[in-house]
Amino acid sequence: MKPFVYERATSPDAALAARARPGATFISGGTNLLDLMKAGVERPRHLIDISRLPWREIVPSDEGGLFIGSQTANSELAGHPLVRERYPLLSQALLSGASAQLRNKASTGGNLLQRTRCPYFYDTHMACNKRDPGSGCAALAGHNRMSAILGASEACIAVHPSDMAVALTALDAEIEVLSSTGVARRIPIGDFYELPGTTPHIETRLQSGELIRAVRLPAGGLGRQRYRKVRDRASYAFALVAVAAVLEIQDGIIQTARLALGGVAARPWRSAVAESALVGQRPRAAAFEAAANAALEGARGHHGNDFKIELARRTIVRTLTELADSTGG
């Protein structure tokens, strides 16, 4: 690990001012950044610790939804009564990720910004356009069992690792950020992440120096909710495929549907076409299979991860079937 300066920010203004220094970056829980520094992927010259900023509140928002401070620990968020009551999908996703120790340390803002777990990204001796633009993508012809099947490019087939972000995508969350001058703006999470294209090193629409202040969830009453994660081990493993689904069913007809996939693309993959295929249908197997086919239209494997297409299809159908048979969240 390279030498660096450590500074603990005492206020948002101080944090934003410090971020302007060359080679500076924010650190909160550090559950991903420290790994990247040890591997030599990240080499900040100045760490600005924002973990003590007073942004750990979870309170009803003025719009009737929920306001979540960016320094809220994943464990606090998963266990909060309002989250468990109104957004159980989010709680389920958080509890499926990492270990209890990591969830106690990881922050909401940091979780949104965690980097891919592609092994070639972490191995600085291998080609990786995300880590070193223009160097190539070793995963294309390498060990790509975990790689993307949707939205990938010839430059990068890495996936986004966050379970929380998949749930927030299905819930239509907004990310509230502060600019270097303290001006706030909101970014719908559906617009927050970039697909790789020819510039896989650009992962989000955060501008230089911006700091995540909070996550905002819309008003509750969203319907039946479920997060299902398929992985190699029962705990502490990243998703091969994850499904975040919300169904509102009245009089035996699906009124609204929300469907987001994890472990399949460089960002949480929301499928509007699959949601449209479900609305107005009776919650039956044929409708669920049609929605799964729609969600995976255009999916492409890279030999080592061909199995993920069928795995995703089955996981979608099973999750929707389970929701239809349930009585609520």
mmCIF file with all atom_site columns, N, CA, C and O in Angstrom, residues 43-71:
data_model
loop_
_atom_site.group_PDB
_atom_site.id
_atom_site.type_symbol
_atom_site.label_atom_id
_atom_site.label_alt_id
_atom_site.label_comp_id
_atom_site.label_asym_id
_atom_site.label_entity_id
_atom_site.label_seq_id
_atom_site.pdbx_PDB_ins_code
_atom_site.Cartn_x
_atom_site.Cartn_y
_atom_site.Cartn_z
_atom_site.occupancy
_atom_site.B_iso_or_equiv
_atom_site.pdbx_formal_charge
_atom_site.auth_seq_id
_atom_site.auth_comp_id
_atom_site.auth_asym_id
_atom_site.auth_atom_id
_atom_site.pdbx_PDB_model_num
ATOM 1   N N  . ARG A 1 43 ? -4.947  4.177  -5.619 1.00 0.00 ? 43 ARG A N  1
ATOM 2   C CA . ARG A 1 43 ? -3.760  4.723  -4.951 1.00 0.00 ? 43 ARG A CA 1
ATOM 3   C C  . ARG A 1 43 ? -3.988  6.176  -4.574 1.00 0.00 ? 43 ARG A C  1
ATOM 4   O O  . ARG A 1 43 ? -3.296  7.086  -5.060 1.00 0.00 ? 43 ARG A O  1
ATOM 5   N N  . PRO A 1 44 ? -4.956  6.437  -3.699 1.00 0.00 ? 44 PRO A N  1
ATOM 6   C CA . PRO A 1 44 ? -5.232  7.829  -3.316 1.00 0.00 ? 44 PRO A CA 1
ATOM 7   C C  . PRO A 1 44 ? -4.061  8.410  -2.529 1.00 0.00 ? 44 PRO A C  1
ATOM 8   O O  . PRO A 1 44 ? -3.382  7.710  -1.778 1.00 0.00 ? 44 PRO A O  1
ATOM 9   N N  . ARG A 1 45 ? -3.864  9.691  -2.708 1.00 0.00 ? 45 ARG A N  1
ATOM 10  C CA . ARG A 1 45 ? -2.814  10.388 -1.941 1.00 0.00 ? 45 ARG A CA 1
ATOM 11  C C  . ARG A 1 45 ? -3.382  11.021 -0.691 1.00 0.00 ? 45 ARG A C  1
ATOM 12  O O  . ARG A 1 45 ? -2.635  11.415 0.218  1.00 0.00 ? 45 ARG A O  1
ATOM 13  N N  . HIS A 1 46 ? -4.723  11.143 -0.658 1.00 0.00 ? 46 HIS A N  1
ATOM 14  C CA . HIS A 1 46 ? -5.349  11.847 0.465  1.00 0.00 ? 46 HIS A CA 1
ATOM 15  C C  . HIS A 1 46 ? -6.712  11.200 0.727  1.00 0.00 ? 46 HIS A C  1
ATOM 16  O O  . HIS A 1 46 ? -7.588  11.229 -0.127 1.00 0.00 ? 46 HIS A O  1
ATOM 17  N N  . LEU A 1 47 ? -6.873  10.605 1.889  1.00 0.00 ? 47 LEU A N  1
ATOM 18  C CA . LEU A 1 47 ? -8.149  9.996  2.255  1.00 0.00 ? 47 LEU A CA 1
ATOM 19  C C  . LEU A 1 47 ? -8.929  10.949 3.149  1.00 0.00 ? 47 LEU A C  1
ATOM 20  O O  . LEU A 1 47 ? -8.406  11.408 4.169  1.00 0.00 ? 47 LEU A O  1
ATOM 21  N N  . ILE A 1 48 ? -10.167 11.212 2.777  1.00 0.00 ? 48 ILE A N  1
ATOM 22  C CA . ILE A 1 48 ? -11.038 12.079 3.574  1.00 0.00 ? 48 ILE A CA 1
ATOM 23  C C  . ILE A 1 48 ? -12.109 11.210 4.213  1.00 0.00 ? 48 ILE A C  1
ATOM 24  O O  . ILE A 1 48 ? -13.012 10.709 3.522  1.00 0.00 ? 48 ILE A O  1
ATOM 25  N N  . ASP A 1 49 ? -11.988 11.010 5.494  1.00 0.00 ? 49 ASP A N  1
ATOM 26  C CA . ASP A 1 49 ? -12.924 10.143 6.221  1.00 0.00 ? 49 ASP A CA 1
ATOM 27  C C  . ASP A 1 49 ? -14.234 10.900 6.478  1.00 0.00 ? 49 ASP A C  1
ATOM 28  O O  . ASP A 1 49 ? -14.259 11.883 7.220  1.00 0.00 ? 49 ASP A O  1
ATOM 29  N N  . ILE A 1 50 ? -15.320 10.431 5.859  1.00 0.00 ? 50 ILE A N  1
ATOM 30  C CA . ILE A 1 50 ? -16.623 11.106 6.025  1.00 0.00 ? 50 ILE A CA 1
ATOM 31  C C  . ILE A 1 50 ? -17.573 10.306 6.922  1.00 0.00 ? 50 ILE A C  1
ATOM 32  O O  . ILE A 1 50 ? -18.747 10.630 7.026  1.00 0.00 ? 50 ILE A O  1
ATOM 33  N N  . SER A 1 51 ? -17.044 9.281  7.576  1.00 0.00 ? 51 SER A N  1
ATOM 34  C CA . SER A 1 51 ? -17.909 8.393  8.358  1.00 0.00 ? 51 SER A CA 1
ATOM 35  C C  . SER A 1 51 ? -18.528 9.071  9.579  1.00 0.00 ? 51 SER A C  1
ATOM 36  O O  . SER A 1 51 ? -19.518 8.583  10.120 1.00 0.00 ? 51 SER A O  1
ATOM 37  N N  . ARG A 1 52 ? -17.920 10.189 10.030 1.00 0.00 ? 52 ARG A N  1
ATOM 38  C CA . ARG A 1 52 ? -18.467 10.871 11.212 1.00 0.00 ? 52 ARG A CA 1
ATOM 39  C C  . ARG A 1 52 ? -19.430 11.992 10.849 1.00 0.00 ? 52 ARG A C  1
ATOM 40  O O  . ARG A 1 52 ? -19.923 12.679 11.752 1.00 0.00 ? 52 ARG A O  1
ATOM 41  N N  . LEU A 1 53 ? -19.681 12.220 9.581  1.00 0.00 ? 53 LEU A N  1
ATOM 42  C CA . LEU A 1 53 ? -20.671 13.236 9.216  1.00 0.00 ? 53 LEU A CA 1
ATOM 43  C C  . LEU A 1 53 ? -22.043 12.815 9.745  1.00 0.00 ? 53 LEU A C  1
ATOM 44  O O  . LEU A 1 53 ? -22.376 11.616 9.726  1.00 0.00 ? 53 LEU A O  1
ATOM 45  N N  . PRO A 1 54 ? -22.855 13.762 10.198 1.00 0.00 ? 54 PRO A N  1
ATOM 46  C CA . PRO A 1 54 ? -24.134 13.414 10.861 1.00 0.00 ? 54 PRO A CA 1
ATOM 47  C C  . PRO A 1 54 ? -25.223 13.050 9.856  1.00 0.00 ? 54 PRO A C  1
ATOM 48  O O  . PRO A 1 54 ? -26.296 13.656 9.838  1.00 0.00 ? 54 PRO A O  1
ATOM 49  N N  . TRP A 1 55 ? -24.961 12.037 9.070  1.00 0.00 ? 55 TRP A N  1
ATOM 50  C CA . TRP A 1 55 ? -25.881 11.640 8.008  1.00 0.00 ? 55 TRP A CA 1
ATOM 51  C C  . TRP A 1 55 ? -26.301 10.178 8.185  1.00 0.00 ? 55 TRP A C  1
ATOM 52  O O  . TRP A 1 55 ? -26.213 9.384  7.260  1.00 0.00 ? 55 TRP A O  1
ATOM 53  N N  . ARG A 1 56 ? -26.757 9.846  9.361  1.00 0.00 ? 56 ARG A N  1
ATOM 54  C CA . ARG A 1 56 ? -27.188 8.456  9.621  1.00 0.00 ? 56 ARG A CA 1
ATOM 55  C C  . ARG A 1 56 ? -28.682 8.373  9.903  1.00 0.00 ? 56 ARG A C  1
ATOM 56  O O  . ARG A 1 56 ? -29.170 7.390  10.460 1.00 0.00 ? 56 ARG A O  1
ATOM 57  N N  . GLU A 1 57 ? -29.429 9.410  9.516  1.00 0.00 ? 57 GLU A N  1
ATOM 58  C CA . GLU A 1 57 ? -30.853 9.413  9.821  1.00 0.00 ? 57 GLU A CA 1
ATOM 59  C C  . GLU A 1 57 ? -31.656 8.547  8.835  1.00 0.00 ? 57 GLU A C  1
ATOM 60  O O  . GLU A 1 57 ? -31.311 8.444  7.662  1.00 0.00 ? 57 GLU A O  1
ATOM 61  N N  . ILE A 1 58 ? -32.705 7.933  9.354  1.00 0.00 ? 58 ILE A N  1
ATOM 62  C CA . ILE A 1 58 ? -33.693 7.222  8.525  1.00 0.00 ? 58 ILE A CA 1
ATOM 63  C C  . ILE A 1 58 ? -35.042 7.771  8.970  1.00 0.00 ? 58 ILE A C  1
ATOM 64  O O  . ILE A 1 58 ? -35.559 7.409  10.034 1.00 0.00 ? 58 ILE A O  1
ATOM 65  N N  . VAL A 1 59 ? -35.604 8.667  8.172  1.00 0.00 ? 59 VAL A N  1
ATOM 66  C CA . VAL A 1 59 ? -36.818 9.373  8.596  1.00 0.00 ? 59 VAL A CA 1
ATOM 67  C C  . VAL A 1 59 ? -37.793 9.479  7.428  1.00 0.00 ? 59 VAL A C  1
ATOM 68  O O  . VAL A 1 59 ? -37.388 9.455  6.260  1.00 0.00 ? 59 VAL A O  1
ATOM 69  N N  . PRO A 1 60 ? -39.097 9.606  7.731  1.00 0.00 ? 60 PRO A N  1
ATOM 70  C CA . PRO A 1 60 ? -40.064 9.843  6.648  1.00 0.00 ? 60 PRO A CA 1
ATOM 71  C C  . PRO A 1 60 ? -39.719 11.126 5.905  1.00 0.00 ? 60 PRO A C  1
ATOM 72  O O  . PRO A 1 60 ? -39.340 12.137 6.529  1.00 0.00 ? 60 PRO A O  1
ATOM 73  N N  . SER A 1 61 ? -39.859 11.102 4.604  1.00 0.00 ? 61 SER A N  1
ATOM 74  C CA . SER A 1 61 ? -39.555 12.291 3.807  1.00 0.00 ? 61 SER A CA 1
ATOM 75  C C  . SER A 1 61 ? -40.808 13.155 3.649  1.00 0.00 ? 61 SER A C  1
ATOM 76  O O  . SER A 1 61 ? -41.929 12.712 3.922  1.00 0.00 ? 61 SER A O  1
ATOM 77  N N  . ASP A 1 62 ? -40.586 14.371 3.185  1.00 0.00 ? 62 ASP A N  1
ATOM 78  C CA . ASP A 1 62 ? -41.713 15.279 2.975  1.00 0.00 ? 62 ASP A CA 1
ATOM 79  C C  . ASP A 1 62 ? -42.683 14.746 1.925  1.00 0.00 ? 62 ASP A C  1
ATOM 80  O O  . ASP A 1 62 ? -43.865 15.087 1.923  1.00 0.00 ? 62 ASP A O  1
ATOM 81  N N  . GLU A 1 63 ? -42.184 13.905 1.005  1.00 0.00 ? 63 GLU A N  1
ATOM 82  C CA . GLU A 1 63 ? -43.040 13.370 -0.065 1.00 0.00 ? 63 GLU A CA 1
ATOM 83  C C  . GLU A 1 63 ? -43.787 12.113 0.348  1.00 0.00 ? 63 GLU A C  1
ATOM 84  O O  . GLU A 1 63 ? -44.461 11.495 -0.472 1.00 0.00 ? 63 GLU A O  1
ATOM 85  N N  . GLY A 1 64 ? -43.640 11.698 1.610  1.00 0.00 ? 64 GLY A N  1
ATOM 86  C CA . GLY A 1 64 ? -44.325 10.491 2.067  1.00 0.00 ? 64 GLY A CA 1
ATOM 87  C C  . GLY A 1 64 ? -43.512 9.230  1.934  1.00 0.00 ? 64 GLY A C  1
ATOM 88  O O  . GLY A 1 64 ? -43.994 8.130  2.243  1.00 0.00 ? 64 GLY A O  1
ATOM 89  N N  . GLY A 1 65 ? -42.295 9.367  1.460  1.00 0.00 ? 65 GLY A N  1
ATOM 90  C CA . GLY A 1 65 ? -41.418 8.203  1.341  1.00 0.00 ? 65 GLY A CA 1
ATOM 91  C C  . GLY A 1 65 ? -40.454 8.110  2.502  1.00 0.00 ? 65 GLY A C  1
ATOM 92  O O  . GLY A 1 65 ? -40.830 8.372  3.653  1.00 0.00 ? 65 GLY A O  1
ATOM 93  N N  . LEU A 1 66 ? -39.207 7.761  2.202  1.00 0.00 ? 66 LEU A N  1
ATOM 94  C CA . LEU A 1 66 ? -38.209 7.582  3.254  1.00 0.00 ? 66 LEU A CA 1
ATOM 95  C C  . LEU A 1 66 ? -36.923 8.281  2.841  1.00 0.00 ? 66 LEU A C  1
ATOM 96  O O  . LEU A 1 66 ? -36.488 8.195  1.680  1.00 0.00 ? 66 LEU A O  1
ATOM 97  N N  . PHE A 1 67 ? -36.322 8.976  3.794  1.00 0.00 ? 67 PHE A N  1
ATOM 98  C CA . PHE A 1 67 ? -35.048 9.679  3.607  1.00 0.00 ? 67 PHE A CA 1
ATOM 99  C C  . PHE A 1 67 ? -33.988 8.900  4.383  1.00 0.00 ? 67 PHE A C  1
ATOM 100 O O  . PHE A 1 67 ? -34.111 8.702  5.592  1.00 0.00 ? 67 PHE A O  1
ATOM 101 N N  . ILE A 1 68 ? -32.942 8.482  3.677  1.00 0.00 ? 68 ILE A N  1
ATOM 102 C CA . ILE A 1 68 ? -31.909 7.632  4.288  1.00 0.00 ? 68 ILE A CA 1
ATOM 103 C C  . ILE A 1 68 ? -30.562 8.339  4.159  1.00 0.00 ? 68 ILE A C  1
ATOM 104 O O  . ILE A 1 68 ? -30.058 8.538  3.044  1.00 0.00 ? 68 ILE A O  1
ATOM 105 N N  . GLY A 1 69 ? -29.969 8.727  5.267  1.00 0.00 ? 69 GLY A N  1
ATOM 106 C CA . GLY A 1 69 ? -28.663 9.367  5.239  1.00 0.00 ? 69 GLY A CA 1
ATOM 107 C C  . GLY A 1 69 ? -27.598 8.442  4.684  1.00 0.00 ? 69 GLY A C  1
ATOM 108 O O  . GLY A 1 69 ? -27.616 7.230  4.935  1.00 0.00 ? 69 GLY A O  1
ATOM 109 N N  . SER A 1 70 ? -26.657 9.017  3.950  1.00 0.00 ? 70 SER A N  1
ATOM 110 C CA . SER A 1 70 ? -25.686 8.181  3.237  1.00 0.00 ? 70 SER A CA 1
ATOM 111 C C  . SER A 1 70 ? -24.716 7.455  4.154  1.00 0.00 ? 70 SER A C  1
ATOM 112 O O  . SER A 1 70 ? -24.081 6.490  3.736  1.00 0.00 ? 70 SER A O  1
ATOM 113 N N  . GLN A 1 71 ? -24.572 7.900  5.428  1.00 0.00 ? 71 GLN A N  1
ATOM 114 C CA . GLN A 1 71 ? -23.654 7.227  6.346  1.00 0.00 ? 71 GLN A CA 1
ATOM 115 C C  . GLN A 1 71 ? -24.344 6.145  7.180  1.00 0.00 ? 71 GLN A C  1
ATOM 116 O O  . GLN A 1 71 ? -23.738 5.564  8.082  1.00 0.00 ? 71 GLN A O  1
#
